[in-house]
C-alpha cells in the first residue's frame, strides 16, 4: 500500500500483509495483517515509528523513497518482536545517521535478536520526551503488552497514541482508519484474546496511566487506525473488566459419537434454560475463534472421550490454551465418555491452575449415554444456570 498521510507531516509508511495466514507459526490469521510504520516529521528532526516484518522491508523502503525521505534521525522501537523491529537493520544501513530510540530492556532484546550494535541506541526512560522541533514524542514504558520490554509513544501536539501491538488487530485492509467498526472490533477482540488477554492486570494499570492523557487518535502497529479512540478503548475496558456473561463455551471432541451426543444434549439443555452457549467442535475449530469466545463467558465446559487412559489430545490442547490465555471464566467442568477407565478429569482439571474457577461436578459416562446420563447433563445445566443466577448474570 502506498504512503498515506495521517496528518500533515505524519505519514503511514508500513506494509499490508494480505496473504499471511499464520503468526508465530501458531496463531491463524484469517484476515492477514499489517505492519504499521509511521514517519513523523518535525521542524528539525524526523522519526520513524516502528518498522515492518523483514519480508516486507522492500515496501517500507519503497514508501520512504516515494516520500523522498533523505534523513531519519530516530527509529522509535516500541517492541523487540521482529514483525516491528525486523527491518531496523535495513533502515540503519540506508539511514546510518539514525539512532534507535528505545528503553533499556528493549535495547538488550534488539541486540540479541537483531545484532544491532550498542552505539546505535538512544535509551529513554518512562515519560521521557524527545523533541523533533515543533513536535514532541513522549515515551510511556508499558511492560507486558505483550513482552516485558514494550512501550508506547504519545505525540503531544497532535495527541496521537502509538501503542504498537497494544490495541491493534490482525486485519489487512486498504482502509487506513477503522471505518467498518464492527469488523475491526471483531478482529481486535480476537487479537486481544490471543495476545493480550493473559496480561489483563497489566493492561488495567496501563489504562490508569493513559487516563492522564488526552488521546485524539490511536495508531497501532497492526490493523486500522482509530480516529475515534473510544471505539477500542471502551471495548478493552469491557474485556479486561471482571464482568462476565451468561454464556458457556463448550469445547468438545468425540471419537465415536458418544461425547458428541453429550455435548449436543448439554447445548440444548442450556439453550432451553436461557443460557447462551457456543459449542466448538475441536476437530474443525479455528483456534482464534475459540480464544475470542473465551473473552467473556462465565463458564467453560470441555467435553472429551478417553483415549489411552486420558483426555483426547485436542481437549488437552484446548485446556492448555484456556489456561495459558487466562480468561476471566468463573466456572468450569469436564464431560465425556469412556470405555473401561479414565483419568481425564484429574488430567484436565489439573491443567487449569491459572484459572480461578469453581468446578461443577464432572459428568462422565461409560459408553453411549443412557437416559440417566442425559438427566445428569440436565442437572449440570441446572447448576450452571443457578451459578450464573447467583453471580447476577441472569436478568
Ligand atoms: Fe506485533 Fe508482538 O508483535
mmCIF file of C-alpha atoms and ligand atoms in Angstrom, residues 23-24 33-35 79-85 145-147 149-150 164-166 170 191 195-196 221-222, ligand 1:
data_model
loop_
_atom_site.group_PDB
_atom_site.id
_atom_site.type_symbol
_atom_site.label_atom_id
_atom_site.label_comp_id
_atom_site.label_asym_id
_atom_site.label_seq_id
_atom_site.Cartn_x
_atom_site.Cartn_y
_atom_site.Cartn_z
ATOM 1 C CA UNK A 23 1.607 -15.760 13.088
ATOM 2 C CA UNK A 24 4.431 -17.128 15.245
ATOM 3 C CA UNK A 33 -2.398 -8.394 8.981
ATOM 4 C CA UNK A 34 -0.478 -5.166 8.565
ATOM 5 C CA UNK A 35 2.782 -3.845 9.977
ATOM 6 C CA UNK A 79 8.887 -3.724 20.967
ATOM 7 C CA UNK A 80 11.580 -6.242 20.134
ATOM 8 C CA UNK A 81 9.388 -8.707 18.243
ATOM 9 C CA UNK A 82 10.589 -8.938 14.676
ATOM 10 C CA UNK A 83 7.328 -8.019 12.939
ATOM 11 C CA UNK A 84 8.067 -4.442 14.092
ATOM 12 C CA UNK A 85 11.782 -4.440 14.715
ATOM 13 C CA UNK A 145 1.606 -5.735 26.240
ATOM 14 C CA UNK A 146 2.794 -8.246 25.418
ATOM 15 C CA UNK A 147 6.523 -8.656 26.107
ATOM 16 C CA UNK A 149 10.063 -4.504 27.147
ATOM 17 C CA UNK A 150 7.019 -2.947 25.462
ATOM 18 C CA UNK A 164 2.456 -0.749 18.855
ATOM 19 C CA UNK A 165 0.828 -4.182 19.419
ATOM 20 C CA UNK A 166 -1.427 -2.926 22.207
ATOM 21 C CA UNK A 170 -4.688 -8.545 12.673
ATOM 22 C CA UNK A 191 -6.312 -10.251 18.710
ATOM 23 C CA UNK A 195 -2.169 -11.920 22.535
ATOM 24 C CA UNK A 196 -3.220 -9.533 25.299
ATOM 25 C CA UNK A 221 1.254 -1.131 14.589
ATOM 26 C CA UNK A 222 -1.266 -3.740 13.378
HETATM 27 FE FE1 LIG B 1 3.222 -7.415 16.519
HETATM 28 FE FE2 LIG B 1 4.422 -8.661 19.419
HETATM 29 O O1 LIG B 1 4.481 -8.156 17.660
#
